mmCIF file of C-alpha atoms in Angstrom:
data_model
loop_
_atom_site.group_PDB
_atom_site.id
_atom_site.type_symbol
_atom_site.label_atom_id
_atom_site.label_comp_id
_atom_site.label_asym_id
_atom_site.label_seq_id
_atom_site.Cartn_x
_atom_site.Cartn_y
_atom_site.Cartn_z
ATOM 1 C CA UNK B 165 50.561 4.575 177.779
ATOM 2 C CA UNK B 166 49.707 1.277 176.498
ATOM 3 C CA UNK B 167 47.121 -0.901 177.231
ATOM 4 C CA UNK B 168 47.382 -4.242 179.052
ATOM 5 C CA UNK B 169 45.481 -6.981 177.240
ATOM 6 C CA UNK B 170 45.610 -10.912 178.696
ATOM 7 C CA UNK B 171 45.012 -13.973 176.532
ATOM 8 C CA UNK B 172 41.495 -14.698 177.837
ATOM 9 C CA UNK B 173 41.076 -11.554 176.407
ATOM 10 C CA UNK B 174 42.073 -12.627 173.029
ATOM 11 C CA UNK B 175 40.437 -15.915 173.769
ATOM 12 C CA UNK B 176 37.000 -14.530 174.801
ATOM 13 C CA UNK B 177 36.920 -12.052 171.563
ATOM 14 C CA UNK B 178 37.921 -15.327 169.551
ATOM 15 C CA UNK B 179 35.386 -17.380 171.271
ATOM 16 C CA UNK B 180 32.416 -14.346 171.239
ATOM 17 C CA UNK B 181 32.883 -13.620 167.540
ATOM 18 C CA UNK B 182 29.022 -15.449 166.003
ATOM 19 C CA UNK B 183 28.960 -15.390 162.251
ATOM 20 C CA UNK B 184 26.751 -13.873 160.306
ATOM 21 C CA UNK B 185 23.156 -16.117 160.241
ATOM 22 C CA UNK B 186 22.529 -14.878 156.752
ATOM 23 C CA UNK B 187 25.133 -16.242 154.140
ATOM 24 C CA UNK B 188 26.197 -13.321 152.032
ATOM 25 C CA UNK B 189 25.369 -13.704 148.075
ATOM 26 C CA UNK B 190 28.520 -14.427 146.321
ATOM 27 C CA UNK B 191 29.593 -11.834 143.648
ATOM 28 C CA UNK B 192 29.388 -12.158 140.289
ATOM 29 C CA UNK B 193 32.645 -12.606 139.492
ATOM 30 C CA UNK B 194 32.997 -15.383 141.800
ATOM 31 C CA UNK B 195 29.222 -16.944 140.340
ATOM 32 C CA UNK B 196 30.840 -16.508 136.947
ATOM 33 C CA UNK B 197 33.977 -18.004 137.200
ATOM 34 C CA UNK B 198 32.550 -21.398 138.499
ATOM 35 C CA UNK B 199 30.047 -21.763 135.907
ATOM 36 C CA UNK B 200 32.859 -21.452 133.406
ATOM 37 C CA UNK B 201 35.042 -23.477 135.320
ATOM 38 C CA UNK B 202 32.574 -25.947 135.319
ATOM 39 C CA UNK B 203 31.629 -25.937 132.180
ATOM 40 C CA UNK B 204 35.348 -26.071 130.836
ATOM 41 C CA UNK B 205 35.632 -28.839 132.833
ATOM 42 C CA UNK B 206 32.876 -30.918 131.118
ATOM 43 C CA UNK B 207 33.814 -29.739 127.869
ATOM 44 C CA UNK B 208 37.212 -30.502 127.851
ATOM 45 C CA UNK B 209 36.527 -33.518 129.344
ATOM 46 C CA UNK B 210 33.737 -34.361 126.613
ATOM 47 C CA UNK B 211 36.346 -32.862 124.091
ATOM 48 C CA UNK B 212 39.144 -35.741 125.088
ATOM 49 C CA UNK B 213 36.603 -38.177 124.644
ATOM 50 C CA UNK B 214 35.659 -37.706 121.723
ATOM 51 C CA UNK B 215 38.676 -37.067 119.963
ATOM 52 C CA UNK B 216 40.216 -40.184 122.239
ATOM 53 C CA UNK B 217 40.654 -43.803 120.029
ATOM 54 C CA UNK B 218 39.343 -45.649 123.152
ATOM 55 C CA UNK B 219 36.637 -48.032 122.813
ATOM 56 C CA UNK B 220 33.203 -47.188 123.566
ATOM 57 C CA UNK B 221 33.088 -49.070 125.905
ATOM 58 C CA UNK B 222 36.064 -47.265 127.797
ATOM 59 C CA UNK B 223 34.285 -43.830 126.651
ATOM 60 C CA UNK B 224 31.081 -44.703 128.235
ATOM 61 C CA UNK B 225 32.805 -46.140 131.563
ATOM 62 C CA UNK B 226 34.569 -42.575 131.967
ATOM 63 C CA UNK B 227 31.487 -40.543 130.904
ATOM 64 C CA UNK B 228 29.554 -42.137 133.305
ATOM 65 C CA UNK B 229 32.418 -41.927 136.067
ATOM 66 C CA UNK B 230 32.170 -38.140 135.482
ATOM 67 C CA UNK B 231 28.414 -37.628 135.884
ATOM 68 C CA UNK B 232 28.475 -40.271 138.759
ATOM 69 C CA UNK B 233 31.015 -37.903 140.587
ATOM 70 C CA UNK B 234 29.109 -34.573 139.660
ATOM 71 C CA UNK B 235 25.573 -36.000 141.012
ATOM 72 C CA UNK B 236 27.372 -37.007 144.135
ATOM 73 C CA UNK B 237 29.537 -34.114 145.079
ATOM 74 C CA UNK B 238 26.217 -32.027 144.673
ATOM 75 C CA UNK B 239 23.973 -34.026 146.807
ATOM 76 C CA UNK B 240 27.089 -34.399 149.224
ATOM 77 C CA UNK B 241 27.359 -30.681 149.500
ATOM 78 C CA UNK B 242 24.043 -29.796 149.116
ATOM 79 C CA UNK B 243 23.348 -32.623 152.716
ATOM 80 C CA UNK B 244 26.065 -31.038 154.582
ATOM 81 C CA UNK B 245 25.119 -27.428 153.926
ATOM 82 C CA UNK B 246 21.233 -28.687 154.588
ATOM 83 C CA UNK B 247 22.568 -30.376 157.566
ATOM 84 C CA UNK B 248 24.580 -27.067 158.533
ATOM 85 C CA UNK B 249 21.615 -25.293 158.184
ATOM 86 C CA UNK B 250 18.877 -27.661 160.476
ATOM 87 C CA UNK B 251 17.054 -29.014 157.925
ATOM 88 C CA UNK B 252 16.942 -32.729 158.605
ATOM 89 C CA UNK B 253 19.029 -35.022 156.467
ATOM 90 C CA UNK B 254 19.548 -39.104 157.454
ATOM 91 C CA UNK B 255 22.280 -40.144 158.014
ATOM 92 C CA UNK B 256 22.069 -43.085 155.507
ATOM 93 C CA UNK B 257 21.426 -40.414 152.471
ATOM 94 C CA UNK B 258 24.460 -38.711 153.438
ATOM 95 C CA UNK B 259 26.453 -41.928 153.754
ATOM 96 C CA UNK B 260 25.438 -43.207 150.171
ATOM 97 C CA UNK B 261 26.433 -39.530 148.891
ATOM 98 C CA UNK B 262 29.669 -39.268 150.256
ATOM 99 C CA UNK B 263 30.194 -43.069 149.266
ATOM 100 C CA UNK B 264 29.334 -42.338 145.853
ATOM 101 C CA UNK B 265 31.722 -39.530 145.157
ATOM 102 C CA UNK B 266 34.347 -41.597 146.820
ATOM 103 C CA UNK B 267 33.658 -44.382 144.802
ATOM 104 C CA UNK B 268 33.666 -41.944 141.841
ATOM 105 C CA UNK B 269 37.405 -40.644 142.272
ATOM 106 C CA UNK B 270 38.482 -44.297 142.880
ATOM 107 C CA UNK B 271 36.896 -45.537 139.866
ATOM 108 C CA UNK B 272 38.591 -42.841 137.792
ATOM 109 C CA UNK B 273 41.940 -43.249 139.463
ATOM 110 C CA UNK B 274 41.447 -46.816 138.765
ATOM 111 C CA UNK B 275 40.682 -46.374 135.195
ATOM 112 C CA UNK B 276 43.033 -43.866 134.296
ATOM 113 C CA UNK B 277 45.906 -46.082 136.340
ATOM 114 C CA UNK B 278 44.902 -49.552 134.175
ATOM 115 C CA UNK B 279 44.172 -47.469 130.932
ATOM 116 C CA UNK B 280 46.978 -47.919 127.966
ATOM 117 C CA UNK B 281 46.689 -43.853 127.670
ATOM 118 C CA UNK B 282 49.824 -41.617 127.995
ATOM 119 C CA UNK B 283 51.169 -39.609 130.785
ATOM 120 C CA UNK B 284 49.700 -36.404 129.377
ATOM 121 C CA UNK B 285 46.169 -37.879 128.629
ATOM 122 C CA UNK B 286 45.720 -39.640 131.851
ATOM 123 C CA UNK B 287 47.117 -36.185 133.919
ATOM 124 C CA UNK B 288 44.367 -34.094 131.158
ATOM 125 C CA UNK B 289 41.752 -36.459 131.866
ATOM 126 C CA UNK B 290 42.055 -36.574 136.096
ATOM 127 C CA UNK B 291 42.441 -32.702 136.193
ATOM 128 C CA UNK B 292 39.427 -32.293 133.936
ATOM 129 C CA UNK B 293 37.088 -34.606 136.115
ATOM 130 C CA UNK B 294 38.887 -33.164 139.583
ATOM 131 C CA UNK B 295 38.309 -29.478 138.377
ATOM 132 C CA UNK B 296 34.505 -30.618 137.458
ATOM 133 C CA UNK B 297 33.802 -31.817 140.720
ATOM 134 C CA UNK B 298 35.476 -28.434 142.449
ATOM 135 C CA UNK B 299 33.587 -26.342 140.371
ATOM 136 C CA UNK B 300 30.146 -28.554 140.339
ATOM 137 C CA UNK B 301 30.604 -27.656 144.375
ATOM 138 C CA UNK B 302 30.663 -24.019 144.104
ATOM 139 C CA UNK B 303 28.027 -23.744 141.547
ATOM 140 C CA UNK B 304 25.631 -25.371 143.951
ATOM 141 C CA UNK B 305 27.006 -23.158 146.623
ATOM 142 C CA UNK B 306 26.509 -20.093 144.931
ATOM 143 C CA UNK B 307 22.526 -21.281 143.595
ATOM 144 C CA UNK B 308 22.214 -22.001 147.524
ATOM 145 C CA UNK B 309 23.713 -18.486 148.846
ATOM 146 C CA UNK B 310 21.587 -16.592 145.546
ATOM 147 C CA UNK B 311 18.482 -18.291 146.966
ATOM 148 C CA UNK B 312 15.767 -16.087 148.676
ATOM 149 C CA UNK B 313 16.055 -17.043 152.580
ATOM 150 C CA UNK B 314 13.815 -19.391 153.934
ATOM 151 C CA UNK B 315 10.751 -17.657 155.423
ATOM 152 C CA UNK B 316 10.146 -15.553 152.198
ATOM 153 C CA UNK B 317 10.322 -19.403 150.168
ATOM 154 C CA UNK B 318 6.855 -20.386 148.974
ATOM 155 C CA UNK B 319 6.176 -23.250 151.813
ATOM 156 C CA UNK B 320 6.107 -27.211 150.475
ATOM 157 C CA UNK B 321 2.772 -28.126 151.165
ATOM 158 C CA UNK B 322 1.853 -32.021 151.262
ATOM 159 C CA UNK B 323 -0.512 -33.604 148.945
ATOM 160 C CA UNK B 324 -2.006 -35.789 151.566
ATOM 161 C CA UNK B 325 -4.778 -34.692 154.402
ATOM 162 C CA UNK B 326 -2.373 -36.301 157.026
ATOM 163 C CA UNK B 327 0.782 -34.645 155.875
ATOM 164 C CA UNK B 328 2.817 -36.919 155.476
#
């Protein structure tokens, strides 16, 4: 004899299911594989730099477009998962951050697109500086999820007698 279920059945298990309140630690495998895809990712990116015959000028411009991109995907992901988790974070700081790493990928794209670089080196340098910013994500990800929870956290205590 089989049983009967209905679709607020279903629905209700669907709807019921609360995930677990304690982010599990990511394995090691996982925590290793983004460190050395990110640093790969720098490296090679470093790498076709140096070996490039671009100005400096150009070199600096896409050196700094790479850490510019890396700062800001961490503090983006780093204010949403604060956010996710209730600790306060403006609005305006996570504005500017997701500005920034928006601003980032256009100024590469921009840079690559006007650059007198082949194909091949334009396609190696946007994968390079796209897998860096993947892999600058889940490094901070796995720091967060490694991190002792909050209550066992030595407490931030203000300098000043008012607290501020």
């Amino acid at each position: 004899m089989a049983i009967r279920t209905s679709r607020s059945d279903y629905r209700r298990a669907i709807v019921s299911y609360q995930p677990p309140s304690v982010p599990q630690k990511p394995t090691a495998a996982f925590v290793g594989a983004s460190w050395v895809a990110l640093g790969l990712g720098i490296a090679s990116f470093a790498v076709g730099l140096w070996n490039s015959h671009m100005t400096k000028s150009e070199v600096g411009f896409y050196a700094a477009t790479l850490l510019l991109g890396l700062f800001g995907a961490l503090s983006l992901q780093k204010s949403v998962r604060d956010r996710a988790e209730g600790v306060p974070v403006t609005n305006l700081y996570l504005g500017v951050a997701g500005i920034i790493v928006g601003l980032s990928i256009v100024m590469m794209t921009i840079g690559l697109w006007n650059s007198g670089l082949a194909l091949s080196e334009r396609g190696f340098y946007g994968l390079a500086f796209a897998m860096s910013l993947f892999a600058v994500v889940a490094v901070q990800k796995n720091v967060r999820d490694s991190a002792p929870p909050a209550a066992t956290r030595p407490a931030v205590v203000s300098p000043y007698p008012d607290g501020r």
